[in-house]
Coordinates of C-alpha atoms and ligand atoms in Angstrom, one line a residue:
M1 CA -20.8 -71.7 -0.6
T2 CA -20.6 -69.0 -3.2
K3 CA -21.5 -69.3 -6.8
D4 CA -17.8 -69.1 -7.7
E5 CA -16.9 -71.8 -5.3
V6 CA -19.7 -74.0 -6.8
A7 CA -18.6 -73.2 -10.4
D8 CA -14.9 -74.1 -9.5
A9 CA -16.2 -77.5 -8.1
L10 CA -18.1 -78.1 -11.3
D11 CA -15.2 -77.2 -13.6
E12 CA -12.9 -79.4 -11.4
I13 CA -15.2 -82.3 -11.9
G14 CA -15.2 -81.8 -15.7
T15 CA -11.5 -81.7 -15.8
L16 CA -10.9 -84.8 -13.6
L17 CA -13.5 -86.6 -15.7
E18 CA -11.6 -85.6 -18.9
L19 CA -8.5 -87.0 -17.3
K20 CA -10.3 -90.2 -16.7
G21 CA -11.2 -90.5 -20.3
E22 CA -15.0 -89.6 -20.0
N23 CA -16.7 -88.6 -23.3
A24 CA -16.6 -85.0 -24.3
F25 CA -20.5 -84.7 -23.9
R26 CA -20.5 -85.5 -20.2
T27 CA -17.3 -83.4 -19.4
G28 CA -18.6 -80.4 -21.3
A29 CA -21.8 -80.6 -19.4
Y30 CA -19.9 -79.8 -16.2
H31 CA -18.0 -76.9 -17.8
N32 CA -21.2 -75.4 -19.2
G33 CA -22.9 -75.9 -15.9
A34 CA -20.1 -74.0 -14.2
R35 CA -20.5 -71.2 -16.5
A36 CA -24.3 -71.2 -16.1
V37 CA -23.7 -70.9 -12.2
R38 CA -21.2 -68.1 -12.6
Q39 CA -23.7 -66.1 -14.8
L40 CA -26.8 -66.8 -12.7
P41 CA -28.5 -63.7 -11.4
G42 CA -29.5 -63.5 -7.8
D43 CA -28.8 -65.8 -4.9
L44 CA -27.7 -69.4 -5.7
K45 CA -29.0 -70.6 -2.3
E46 CA -32.4 -69.3 -2.9
V47 CA -32.6 -70.8 -6.3
V48 CA -31.8 -74.2 -4.7
E49 CA -34.3 -73.7 -1.8
Q50 CA -37.0 -72.9 -4.3
Q51 CA -36.1 -75.8 -6.4
K52 CA -35.7 -73.7 -9.5
L53 CA -32.4 -75.0 -10.4
G54 CA -34.0 -77.1 -13.2
E55 CA -35.2 -74.1 -14.8
V56 CA -31.7 -72.7 -15.4
R57 CA -30.4 -73.2 -19.0
G58 CA -27.3 -75.5 -18.9
I59 CA -28.0 -77.3 -15.7
G60 CA -29.3 -80.9 -16.2
E61 CA -30.3 -83.4 -13.7
A62 CA -27.1 -84.8 -12.7
L63 CA -25.7 -81.3 -12.1
R64 CA -28.8 -80.2 -10.2
D65 CA -28.4 -82.8 -7.6
K66 CA -24.7 -82.1 -7.1
I67 CA -25.1 -78.4 -6.9
T68 CA -27.9 -79.0 -4.4
I69 CA -25.6 -81.1 -2.2
L70 CA -22.8 -78.6 -2.5
V71 CA -24.9 -75.6 -1.6
T72 CA -26.8 -77.3 1.3
T73 CA -23.8 -79.2 3.0
G74 CA -20.7 -77.3 1.6
R75 CA -19.2 -80.6 0.4
L76 CA -19.5 -83.1 -2.3
P77 CA -18.4 -86.7 -1.7
Y78 CA -18.5 -87.5 -5.5
L79 CA -15.8 -84.8 -6.2
E80 CA -13.7 -86.0 -3.2
N81 CA -13.7 -89.5 -4.4
L82 CA -12.8 -88.3 -8.1
R83 CA -9.8 -86.4 -6.7
R84 CA -8.4 -89.6 -5.0
E85 CA -8.8 -91.5 -8.4
V86 CA -6.8 -89.1 -10.5
P87 CA -3.0 -89.0 -9.9
V88 CA -1.8 -85.5 -8.6
G89 CA 0.9 -85.5 -11.3
Q90 CA -1.7 -85.6 -14.1
I91 CA -3.4 -82.5 -12.4
E92 CA 0.0 -80.7 -12.3
M93 CA 0.4 -81.5 -16.0
M94 CA -2.7 -79.5 -16.9
R95 CA -0.6 -76.4 -16.0
I96 CA 1.7 -77.2 -18.9
P97 CA 0.8 -74.6 -21.8
G98 CA -0.6 -76.4 -24.7
L99 CA -1.4 -79.7 -23.0
G100 CA -4.9 -80.5 -22.3
A101 CA -6.6 -83.3 -20.5
K102 CA -7.0 -85.4 -23.6
K103 CA -3.3 -85.5 -24.4
I104 CA -2.5 -86.1 -20.8
K105 CA -4.9 -89.1 -20.8
A106 CA -3.4 -90.4 -24.1
L107 CA 0.1 -90.2 -22.6
H108 CA -1.0 -92.0 -19.4
D109 CA -2.6 -94.9 -21.5
T110 CA 0.3 -95.3 -24.0
L111 CA 3.5 -94.6 -22.0
G112 CA 2.3 -94.7 -18.3
I113 CA 3.2 -91.0 -17.6
D114 CA 1.8 -89.8 -14.6
T115 CA 4.2 -87.0 -13.5
V116 CA 5.7 -83.8 -15.1
E117 CA 9.2 -85.4 -14.5
T118 CA 8.4 -88.7 -16.3
L119 CA 6.8 -86.6 -19.1
K120 CA 9.9 -84.5 -19.3
A121 CA 12.2 -87.5 -19.5
A122 CA 9.9 -89.3 -22.1
C123 CA 10.1 -86.1 -24.3
E124 CA 13.9 -86.0 -23.8
R125 CA 14.1 -89.7 -25.1
G126 CA 11.9 -88.7 -28.0
E127 CA 9.2 -91.1 -27.2
V128 CA 6.5 -88.6 -27.0
A129 CA 7.1 -87.6 -30.6
K130 CA 6.4 -91.2 -31.7
Q131 CA 2.9 -91.4 -30.3
K132 CA -0.2 -91.0 -32.4
G133 CA -1.4 -87.3 -32.4
F134 CA 1.8 -85.9 -31.0
G135 CA 4.8 -85.4 -33.3
E136 CA 8.2 -83.8 -33.1
K137 CA 6.7 -80.3 -32.9
T138 CA 4.3 -81.1 -30.0
Q139 CA 7.0 -82.8 -28.1
Q140 CA 9.3 -79.7 -28.5
K141 CA 6.3 -77.6 -27.4
I142 CA 5.7 -79.7 -24.3
L143 CA 9.5 -79.4 -23.4
E144 CA 9.4 -75.7 -23.7
G145 CA 6.1 -75.6 -21.5
I146 CA 7.8 -77.7 -18.8
Q147 CA 10.7 -75.2 -18.7
F148 CA 8.4 -72.3 -18.7
L149 CA 6.7 -73.9 -15.8
G150 CA 9.9 -74.3 -14.0
Q151 CA 10.7 -70.6 -14.4
V152 CA 7.3 -69.2 -13.3
G153 CA 7.0 -71.6 -10.3
N154 CA 3.8 -70.8 -8.4
R155 CA 3.8 -67.0 -9.0
V156 CA 0.5 -65.3 -9.2
R157 CA -0.5 -62.2 -11.3
L158 CA -0.7 -58.9 -9.5
D159 CA -4.4 -58.3 -10.3
L160 CA -5.2 -61.6 -8.5
A161 CA -2.6 -61.3 -5.7
L162 CA -3.3 -57.7 -4.8
P163 CA -7.0 -58.1 -3.9
L164 CA -6.1 -60.9 -1.6
G165 CA -3.2 -59.0 0.0
L166 CA -5.3 -55.9 0.6
A167 CA -8.2 -58.0 2.0
L168 CA -5.7 -59.5 4.5
L169 CA -4.1 -56.1 5.2
D170 CA -7.6 -54.7 6.0
R171 CA -8.2 -57.5 8.4
V172 CA -4.9 -57.0 10.3
R173 CA -5.5 -53.2 10.6
G174 CA -8.7 -54.0 12.3
F175 CA -7.2 -56.2 15.0
P176 CA -7.2 -54.7 18.4
G177 CA -3.7 -53.5 19.3
V178 CA -2.5 -53.0 15.8
I179 CA -0.9 -49.5 15.4
R180 CA 0.3 -49.5 11.8
A181 CA 0.3 -52.1 9.1
E182 CA 1.3 -52.1 5.4
L183 CA 1.9 -54.5 2.6
G184 CA 5.5 -55.1 1.9
G185 CA 7.4 -57.3 -0.8
S186 CA 6.7 -57.5 -4.5
L187 CA 3.1 -56.4 -4.0
R188 CA 4.0 -53.0 -2.7
R189 CA 6.6 -52.7 -5.4
R190 CA 3.8 -53.6 -7.8
R191 CA 5.7 -56.2 -9.6
E192 CA 3.6 -57.9 -12.3
T193 CA 3.6 -61.1 -10.3
A194 CA 4.0 -62.1 -6.7
K195 CA 5.3 -65.3 -5.0
D196 CA 3.6 -64.5 -1.8
I197 CA 2.1 -61.8 0.5
D198 CA 4.2 -59.9 2.9
I199 CA 2.5 -57.9 5.6
V200 CA 4.2 -55.8 8.3
A201 CA 2.5 -54.5 11.3
S202 CA 3.3 -52.9 14.6
S203 CA 1.8 -53.5 18.1
A204 CA 2.9 -53.4 21.6
D205 CA 1.4 -57.0 22.1
P206 CA 2.1 -59.0 19.1
Q207 CA 0.9 -62.5 20.2
P208 CA -2.9 -61.7 20.1
V209 CA -2.4 -60.2 16.7
M210 CA -0.8 -63.3 15.4
D211 CA -3.5 -65.5 17.1
A212 CA -6.2 -63.6 15.2
F213 CA -4.3 -63.7 11.9
V214 CA -3.9 -67.6 11.7
K215 CA -7.8 -67.8 12.5
L216 CA -8.8 -65.5 9.6
P217 CA -11.4 -67.0 7.3
E218 CA -9.2 -66.7 4.2
V219 CA -6.6 -69.0 5.9
I220 CA -6.7 -72.6 4.7
Q221 CA -3.5 -73.7 6.2
V222 CA -1.2 -72.5 9.0
V223 CA 2.5 -73.0 8.1
G224 CA 4.0 -71.2 11.2
H225 CA 2.6 -69.4 14.1
G226 CA 5.1 -67.4 16.3
A227 CA 5.1 -64.0 18.0
A228 CA 7.3 -62.2 15.6
K229 CA 6.3 -64.1 12.3
S230 CA 3.4 -66.2 11.3
S231 CA 3.0 -67.8 7.8
V232 CA -0.3 -69.2 6.4
V233 CA -1.8 -70.3 3.1
A234 CA -4.7 -68.0 2.3
A235 CA -7.2 -68.3 -0.5
M236 CA -9.9 -66.0 -2.0
H237 CA -12.1 -65.7 -5.1
V238 CA -11.1 -62.8 -7.5
D239 CA -13.1 -62.4 -10.7
G240 CA -14.1 -65.9 -10.8
E241 CA -10.6 -67.3 -10.2
K242 CA -9.5 -68.9 -7.0
V243 CA -6.3 -67.3 -5.7
I244 CA -4.1 -69.3 -3.5
L245 CA -1.1 -67.7 -2.0
N246 CA 1.4 -67.9 1.1
A247 CA 1.1 -64.9 3.3
D248 CA 3.6 -63.9 5.9
L249 CA 2.8 -61.5 8.9
R250 CA 5.4 -59.7 10.8
V251 CA 4.6 -57.8 13.9
V252 CA 7.3 -55.4 15.5
A253 CA 7.3 -52.7 18.1
D254 CA 6.2 -49.4 16.7
D255 CA 9.6 -47.7 16.9
L256 CA 10.9 -50.6 14.6
F257 CA 8.1 -50.4 12.1
P258 CA 9.9 -48.2 9.5
F259 CA 12.9 -50.3 9.4
A260 CA 10.9 -53.6 9.1
L261 CA 8.7 -52.1 6.5
H262 CA 11.6 -50.9 4.4
Y263 CA 13.4 -54.3 4.8
F264 CA 10.6 -56.5 3.9
T265 CA 9.6 -54.2 1.0
G266 CA 12.9 -54.7 -0.6
S267 CA 13.9 -55.5 -3.3
R268 CA 16.8 -57.5 -2.0
D269 CA 19.2 -55.6 -4.3
H270 CA 17.9 -52.3 -3.2
N271 CA 18.3 -53.5 0.5
I272 CA 21.9 -54.3 -0.2
R273 CA 22.7 -51.0 -1.6
M274 CA 21.0 -49.2 1.3
R275 CA 22.9 -51.3 3.8
Q276 CA 26.3 -50.4 2.0
R277 CA 25.4 -46.8 2.2
A278 CA 24.8 -47.0 5.9
I279 CA 28.2 -48.8 6.2
D280 CA 29.9 -45.9 4.3
R281 CA 28.4 -43.6 7.2
G282 CA 29.7 -46.0 9.9
W283 CA 26.3 -47.3 10.5
L284 CA 24.4 -50.6 10.2
L285 CA 21.0 -50.8 8.7
S286 CA 18.9 -53.8 9.2
E287 CA 15.2 -54.7 9.8
Y288 CA 15.8 -53.8 13.5
G289 CA 17.1 -50.3 13.1
L290 CA 19.9 -47.8 11.9
G291 CA 22.9 -47.0 13.8
T292 CA 25.8 -48.4 15.8
D293 CA 25.7 -50.6 18.8
G294 CA 25.7 -47.5 21.1
T295 CA 23.8 -45.0 19.1
R296 CA 20.4 -45.4 17.3
V297 CA 19.2 -43.0 14.6
P298 CA 15.5 -42.5 15.5
C299 CA 13.1 -42.8 12.5
Q300 CA 9.4 -42.5 12.6
T301 CA 8.8 -43.3 8.8
E302 CA 10.6 -44.8 5.9
A303 CA 11.2 -41.2 4.7
D304 CA 13.2 -40.6 7.9
I305 CA 15.5 -43.5 7.0
F306 CA 16.1 -42.3 3.6
A307 CA 16.7 -38.8 4.9
A308 CA 19.2 -40.1 7.5
L309 CA 21.2 -41.7 4.6
G310 CA 21.2 -38.3 2.6
L311 CA 18.4 -39.6 0.3
A312 CA 15.1 -38.3 -1.1
Y313 CA 12.2 -40.7 -0.4
V314 CA 12.2 -43.5 -2.9
P315 CA 8.7 -44.8 -3.8
P316 CA 8.5 -48.6 -3.5
E317 CA 8.0 -49.1 -7.2
L318 CA 11.6 -47.7 -7.9
R319 CA 13.3 -50.0 -5.3
E320 CA 15.0 -52.3 -7.7
D321 CA 18.6 -51.0 -7.7
T322 CA 18.4 -49.7 -11.1
G323 CA 19.7 -46.2 -10.3
E324 CA 17.2 -45.0 -7.7
I325 CA 19.6 -44.6 -4.8
E326 CA 22.1 -42.5 -7.0
A327 CA 19.1 -40.4 -8.2
A328 CA 17.6 -40.0 -4.8
A329 CA 21.2 -38.9 -3.5
A330 CA 21.2 -36.2 -6.4
K331 CA 17.6 -35.3 -5.6
A332 CA 16.9 -36.2 -9.3
L333 CA 14.1 -38.7 -8.7
P334 CA 11.2 -38.2 -11.1
T335 CA 7.7 -37.3 -9.8
L336 CA 6.0 -40.4 -10.9
V337 CA 2.8 -40.4 -12.8
E338 CA -0.3 -41.2 -10.9
A339 CA -3.6 -42.9 -11.8
G340 CA -5.4 -39.6 -11.4
D341 CA -3.3 -38.1 -14.1
V342 CA -4.8 -40.3 -16.9
R343 CA -7.4 -38.3 -18.9
G344 CA -8.4 -40.7 -21.6
V345 CA -7.7 -44.0 -23.3
F346 CA -7.0 -45.1 -26.9
H347 CA -7.1 -48.9 -27.4
N348 CA -10.5 -50.4 -26.6
H349 CA -13.0 -52.7 -28.2
T350 CA -16.9 -52.5 -28.5
T351 CA -19.5 -54.7 -30.1
Y352 CA -18.2 -53.5 -33.4
S353 CA -15.5 -56.3 -33.0
D354 CA -14.9 -58.6 -30.0
G355 CA -15.8 -56.2 -27.2
N356 CA -19.1 -57.0 -25.2
A357 CA -20.5 -53.4 -24.8
T358 CA -21.7 -50.8 -27.3
L359 CA -19.9 -47.7 -28.1
E360 CA -22.2 -45.6 -26.0
E361 CA -21.9 -47.9 -22.9
M362 CA -18.1 -47.8 -23.2
A363 CA -18.0 -44.0 -23.7
L364 CA -20.3 -43.6 -20.6
A365 CA -18.1 -45.9 -18.5
A366 CA -15.0 -43.9 -19.6
K367 CA -16.7 -40.7 -18.5
A368 CA -17.7 -42.3 -15.2
L369 CA -14.0 -42.8 -14.7
G370 CA -13.4 -39.2 -15.1
F371 CA -11.9 -39.5 -18.6
E372 CA -12.4 -36.7 -21.1
Y373 CA -11.9 -38.9 -24.1
F374 CA -12.6 -42.7 -25.0
G375 CA -10.6 -43.8 -28.0
V376 CA -12.2 -46.8 -29.7
G377 CA -9.8 -49.3 -31.2
D378 CA -11.7 -52.2 -32.7
H379 CA -10.0 -54.9 -34.7
S380 CA -9.3 -54.6 -38.4
Q381 CA -10.5 -56.8 -41.2
S382 CA -8.0 -59.6 -41.2
L383 CA -8.7 -60.6 -37.8
T384 CA -11.8 -62.6 -38.5
V385 CA -11.6 -64.6 -35.1
A386 CA -12.1 -61.3 -33.4
R387 CA -14.8 -60.0 -35.8
G388 CA -12.5 -57.5 -37.5
M389 CA -14.3 -54.6 -39.2
S390 CA -14.6 -54.4 -43.1
P391 CA -14.3 -51.0 -44.4
A392 CA -18.0 -50.6 -44.7
V393 CA -18.3 -51.4 -41.0
V394 CA -15.6 -48.8 -40.1
R395 CA -17.6 -46.2 -42.0
K396 CA -20.8 -47.2 -40.2
Q397 CA -18.9 -46.9 -36.9
W398 CA -17.6 -43.4 -37.7
A399 CA -21.2 -42.3 -38.5
E400 CA -22.3 -43.6 -35.0
I401 CA -19.3 -41.9 -33.4
D402 CA -20.3 -38.6 -35.1
A403 CA -23.8 -38.9 -33.8
L404 CA -22.9 -40.0 -30.3
N405 CA -20.3 -37.1 -30.1
K406 CA -23.3 -34.6 -30.8
K407 CA -25.5 -36.4 -28.2
L408 CA -23.1 -37.1 -25.4
S409 CA -21.5 -34.4 -23.1
G410 CA -18.4 -34.6 -21.0
V411 CA -16.7 -37.2 -23.1
R412 CA -15.6 -37.4 -26.5
I413 CA -15.2 -40.6 -28.6
L414 CA -12.1 -40.6 -30.8
K415 CA -12.0 -42.6 -34.1
G416 CA -9.3 -45.1 -33.7
V417 CA -8.5 -48.6 -34.7
E418 CA -6.4 -51.5 -33.7
C419 CA -5.0 -52.3 -37.0
D420 CA -3.3 -55.6 -37.6
I421 CA 0.3 -55.6 -38.8
L422 CA 0.4 -58.1 -41.6
A423 CA 3.2 -60.6 -42.2
D424 CA 5.1 -58.1 -44.3
G425 CA 4.7 -55.3 -42.1
S426 CA 2.1 -53.6 -44.1
L427 CA -1.2 -52.3 -42.3
D428 CA -4.6 -54.0 -42.7
Y429 CA -6.4 -51.2 -44.5
D430 CA -5.6 -49.0 -47.5
D431 CA -4.1 -45.6 -47.0
D432 CA -7.3 -43.7 -47.8
L433 CA -9.3 -45.5 -45.2
L434 CA -6.4 -45.2 -42.6
A435 CA -6.4 -41.5 -43.1
G436 CA -10.0 -41.2 -41.9
F437 CA -9.0 -42.4 -38.4
D438 CA -8.0 -39.9 -35.6
Y439 CA -5.2 -42.3 -34.9
V440 CA -4.0 -45.9 -35.6
V441 CA -2.8 -48.4 -33.2
G442 CA -0.9 -51.2 -34.9
S443 CA -0.7 -54.6 -33.4
V444 CA 0.7 -58.1 -34.4
H445 CA -2.0 -60.8 -33.9
S446 CA -0.9 -63.5 -36.4
L447 CA 2.2 -65.7 -37.1
F448 CA 3.6 -65.5 -33.6
G449 CA 5.9 -68.2 -34.6
M450 CA 8.1 -66.0 -36.9
P451 CA 11.9 -66.0 -36.5
E452 CA 13.1 -63.1 -34.5
A453 CA 14.8 -61.2 -37.4
E454 CA 11.6 -61.5 -39.5
M455 CA 9.2 -60.5 -36.6
T456 CA 11.5 -57.5 -35.8
A457 CA 11.6 -56.2 -39.5
R458 CA 7.8 -56.7 -39.7
V459 CA 7.2 -54.3 -36.8
C460 CA 9.9 -51.9 -37.8
T461 CA 8.3 -51.7 -41.2
A462 CA 4.9 -50.9 -39.6
L463 CA 6.7 -48.3 -37.5
A464 CA 7.8 -46.5 -40.5
H465 CA 4.3 -46.2 -42.0
P466 CA 3.0 -42.5 -41.9
R467 CA -0.4 -43.6 -40.8
L468 CA 0.6 -45.5 -37.7
T469 CA 0.3 -43.5 -34.6
M470 CA 1.3 -46.1 -31.8
L471 CA 2.4 -49.6 -31.4
G472 CA 0.0 -51.8 -29.5
H473 CA 0.9 -55.3 -27.9
S474 CA 4.7 -55.1 -28.3
T475 CA 5.4 -58.7 -27.3
G476 CA 2.1 -60.7 -27.3
R477 CA 3.1 -62.4 -24.0
L478 CA 0.5 -63.8 -21.6
L479 CA 2.1 -63.6 -18.1
L480 CA 2.8 -67.0 -16.6
R481 CA 1.2 -68.7 -19.5
R482 CA 2.9 -67.8 -22.8
E483 CA 6.2 -66.2 -23.6
G484 CA 5.9 -63.3 -26.1
Y485 CA 6.8 -63.8 -29.7
K486 CA 10.5 -63.5 -30.5
I487 CA 11.4 -59.9 -31.3
D488 CA 14.4 -57.6 -30.9
L489 CA 12.6 -55.1 -28.5
D490 CA 15.6 -52.7 -28.4
A491 CA 15.6 -52.5 -32.2
V492 CA 11.8 -51.8 -32.2
L493 CA 12.2 -49.0 -29.7
K494 CA 15.0 -47.4 -31.6
A495 CA 12.8 -47.6 -34.8
A496 CA 10.0 -45.9 -32.9
A497 CA 12.1 -43.2 -31.8
R498 CA 13.5 -42.8 -35.3
H499 CA 10.0 -42.4 -36.8
G500 CA 8.5 -40.5 -33.8
K501 CA 6.0 -43.1 -32.9
M502 CA 4.3 -43.6 -29.6
I503 CA 4.4 -47.1 -27.7
E504 CA 1.6 -48.6 -25.8
I505 CA 1.9 -50.0 -22.2
N506 CA -0.8 -52.7 -22.6
A507 CA -2.4 -52.6 -19.0
Q508 CA -4.3 -55.7 -19.3
P509 CA -2.8 -57.5 -16.1
M510 CA -2.5 -60.9 -17.9
R511 CA -0.4 -59.2 -20.6
L512 CA 1.5 -56.1 -19.7
D513 CA 3.3 -56.5 -23.0
L514 CA 5.8 -53.8 -22.5
D515 CA 7.7 -54.5 -19.2
W516 CA 9.0 -51.8 -16.9
V517 CA 12.5 -52.3 -18.0
H518 CA 11.6 -51.4 -21.6
V519 CA 9.4 -48.7 -20.5
K520 CA 12.5 -47.2 -18.9
R521 CA 14.5 -47.6 -22.1
A522 CA 11.6 -46.2 -24.2
K523 CA 11.6 -43.0 -22.0
A524 CA 15.3 -42.7 -22.3
L525 CA 14.9 -42.7 -26.1
G526 CA 12.3 -40.0 -25.9
I527 CA 9.4 -42.1 -26.9
P528 CA 6.0 -41.1 -25.7
L529 CA 4.1 -43.9 -23.8
V530 CA 0.4 -44.5 -23.8
I531 CA -1.4 -46.4 -21.1
N532 CA -4.1 -48.5 -22.7
P533 CA -6.5 -50.9 -20.9
D534 CA -7.3 -52.7 -24.1
A535 CA -10.8 -52.9 -22.4
H536 CA -13.4 -55.4 -24.0
S537 CA -16.0 -54.5 -21.4
P538 CA -16.9 -51.4 -19.4
G539 CA -15.3 -52.9 -16.1
E540 CA -12.1 -53.4 -18.0
L541 CA -11.5 -49.7 -18.5
G542 CA -10.4 -49.6 -14.8
L543 CA -7.6 -51.9 -15.6
Y544 CA -5.6 -48.9 -16.8
R545 CA -4.4 -48.7 -13.3
F546 CA -2.1 -51.7 -13.8
G547 CA -0.6 -49.8 -16.7
V548 CA 0.2 -46.9 -14.3
D549 CA 2.1 -49.4 -12.0
V550 CA 4.1 -50.4 -14.9
A551 CA 4.7 -46.8 -16.0
R552 CA 5.7 -45.8 -12.3
R553 CA 8.1 -48.9 -12.2
G554 CA 9.6 -47.5 -15.5
W555 CA 10.3 -44.1 -13.9
L556 CA 7.7 -42.2 -16.0
T557 CA 6.4 -38.7 -15.0
R558 CA 3.1 -37.4 -16.1
D559 CA 4.7 -35.6 -19.1
D560 CA 6.1 -38.9 -20.4
V561 CA 2.6 -40.4 -20.8
F562 CA 0.6 -39.1 -23.8
N563 CA -2.8 -39.8 -22.4
T564 CA -2.3 -37.6 -19.3
R565 CA -2.9 -34.7 -21.8
G566 CA -6.3 -33.0 -22.0
L567 CA -8.6 -33.5 -25.1
A568 CA -7.7 -30.3 -26.8
D569 CA -4.0 -31.0 -26.7
V570 CA -4.4 -34.7 -27.7
M571 CA -6.5 -33.6 -30.8
K572 CA -4.0 -30.9 -31.7
E573 CA -1.1 -33.5 -31.5
L574 CA -2.9 -36.2 -33.3
G575 CA -3.8 -33.7 -36.1
R576 CA -0.2 -32.6 -36.3
R577 CA 1.0 -36.2 -36.6
K578 CA -1.5 -36.9 -39.4
G579 CA -0.3 -34.0 -41.4
P580 CA -2.2 -32.1 -44.0
Ligands
LIG601 P1 8.3 -62.3 -4.6 O1 7.9 -62.7 -3.1 O2 9.2 -63.2 -5.1 O3 7.2 -61.7 -5.4 O4 9.3 -60.9 -4.3 P2 9.7 -60.2 -2.8 O5 10.5 -59.0 -3.2 O6 8.4 -59.9 -2.1 O7 10.6 -61.3 -2.1 P3 10.4 -62.0 -0.9 O8 9.0 -62.3 -0.3 O9 11.3 -63.3 -0.8 O10 11.0 -61.0 0.3 C1 10.5 -59.7 0.7 C2 11.5 -58.8 1.0 O11 12.4 -59.2 2.0 C3 12.5 -58.7 -0.2 O12 12.1 -57.9 -1.3 C4 13.7 -58.2 0.4 C5 13.6 -58.7 1.8 N1 14.7 -59.9 1.8 C6 14.3 -61.2 1.6 N2 15.5 -62.0 1.7 C7 16.4 -61.0 1.7 C8 17.9 -61.3 1.8 O13 18.4 -62.4 1.8 N3 18.7 -60.1 1.8 C9 18.1 -58.9 1.8 N4 18.9 -57.9 1.8 N5 16.7 -58.7 1.8 C10 16.1 -59.8 1.7
LIG602 CA1 6.9 -61.5 -1.5
LIG603 ZN1 -6.9 -54.9 -28.5

């Protein structure tokens, strides 16, 4: 068992005990123990074998025994019994935003609620609001949370789904007899979330490929096992999270591969338009080919299919039927920005606020990624929960930046800030201090519950501020967990265009605040976009790639993205924007 698997088991015990009403001391011990295991350096098995678990901080006697059993036998009867004691419905309720184990336990004890459905009904009857510790507001929040859950279903974020998809794809490519294999579906189109993994492969002999697929170590359940299609449930640990997804493999003869790949890449709406285009030419297009009953149009690749229909090749990210077919017909598709075009980043955190690495460590990590500049954007003074910087700390950071810029070569640190947009739309420092930064990223971090009109006015006021360079987090959403604050994004985009401001594509894959639809609208308004990883650690700098995916889905070229420019050009433009 890996460290992550052991830590997951401990976390699960902690949660199940909370649902059973155990005291916080005992349940907390399991969550702390899980964290200790995750952060343990070296091999967990060795630590267990050498009986050194007791020396690890955060692991007491009860946990020591359970970890030892888990690591040596791969199972834990204690956990298996616990799972049987807690109703499944209660575990499902844990996914409702804002509803923790304590509240779920209380609802069980007072109202006998054991499922999401009975909870919803009780909320609708107004019974939950009458319980001690709940109230009207909480009841409303729970109802909204249930509705939100219903909308997101079992989708998984791209950064979690893609590694599992690529791991399975790698395995399939390695099977004997496989000629070609690719990811299809939403993963290939790089949607922010995926419902499942679609893999398309070609082989002259599909059955052995399928037999090998359903036996992969990642497979935890076989749903279907045929010669043309197999479906499994697959699981893998990605960054400490357990990802569980359905995966479909389709295997076709190699001459059918481009058609199958195109069809199963989608989207559905794109496919429908393509099929219509074929019909207009007297052909049929399906996953099995292009042509009529008598004649087949031979295609070796997807590009051949597009060409046969008089179209330029459409990159998968654009296949959403939002004008890509018309543009491909007019040979007017944009040349999309690529990860390698990005030459620096502007919104990142260090130990000066809530980042976990020093300025120098972050700058060197940026250099290692090939960036020419590292723009720091620590939090401003009002955001005390994230250790926002007082003006004195800002000046100290500037001095360190000046010193580091003298010392480091090959990467330049830019003096930026992620400045809070206060309730009235003003910025969180006075104009004098703001003028000392190379640029200012403005973000909303407070009062997310504001009415839409007020929030829109707040952000538009900030956009009018001469010192603001770019708008950070434009919605505050957390994918699959929390909807963004209510704001009229189109009005915000228009204000940004009017005031000549840039807008950030926040590349944190759990955020992706500005979605591709609005990226496309921003581009149409002539707004420069900036891809920012919002990194809080050196490793998170690499997340900028998820922002590139959004940019590509939003039709952006290299020229549409400000941080594809070189350092000299960037400094010149920032200087021009600041004015004399
Ligand atoms: P997802 O799985 O919800 O994240 O999104 P997709 O796009 O991967 O959807 P999925 O897995 O249901 O199907 C994969 C592709 O197969 C889809 O993008 C287009 C194609 N497809 C599936 N069902 C239909 C259909 O009813 N009509 C057409 N034209 N294409 C379909
Ligand atoms: Ca899919
Ligand atoms: Zn930030």
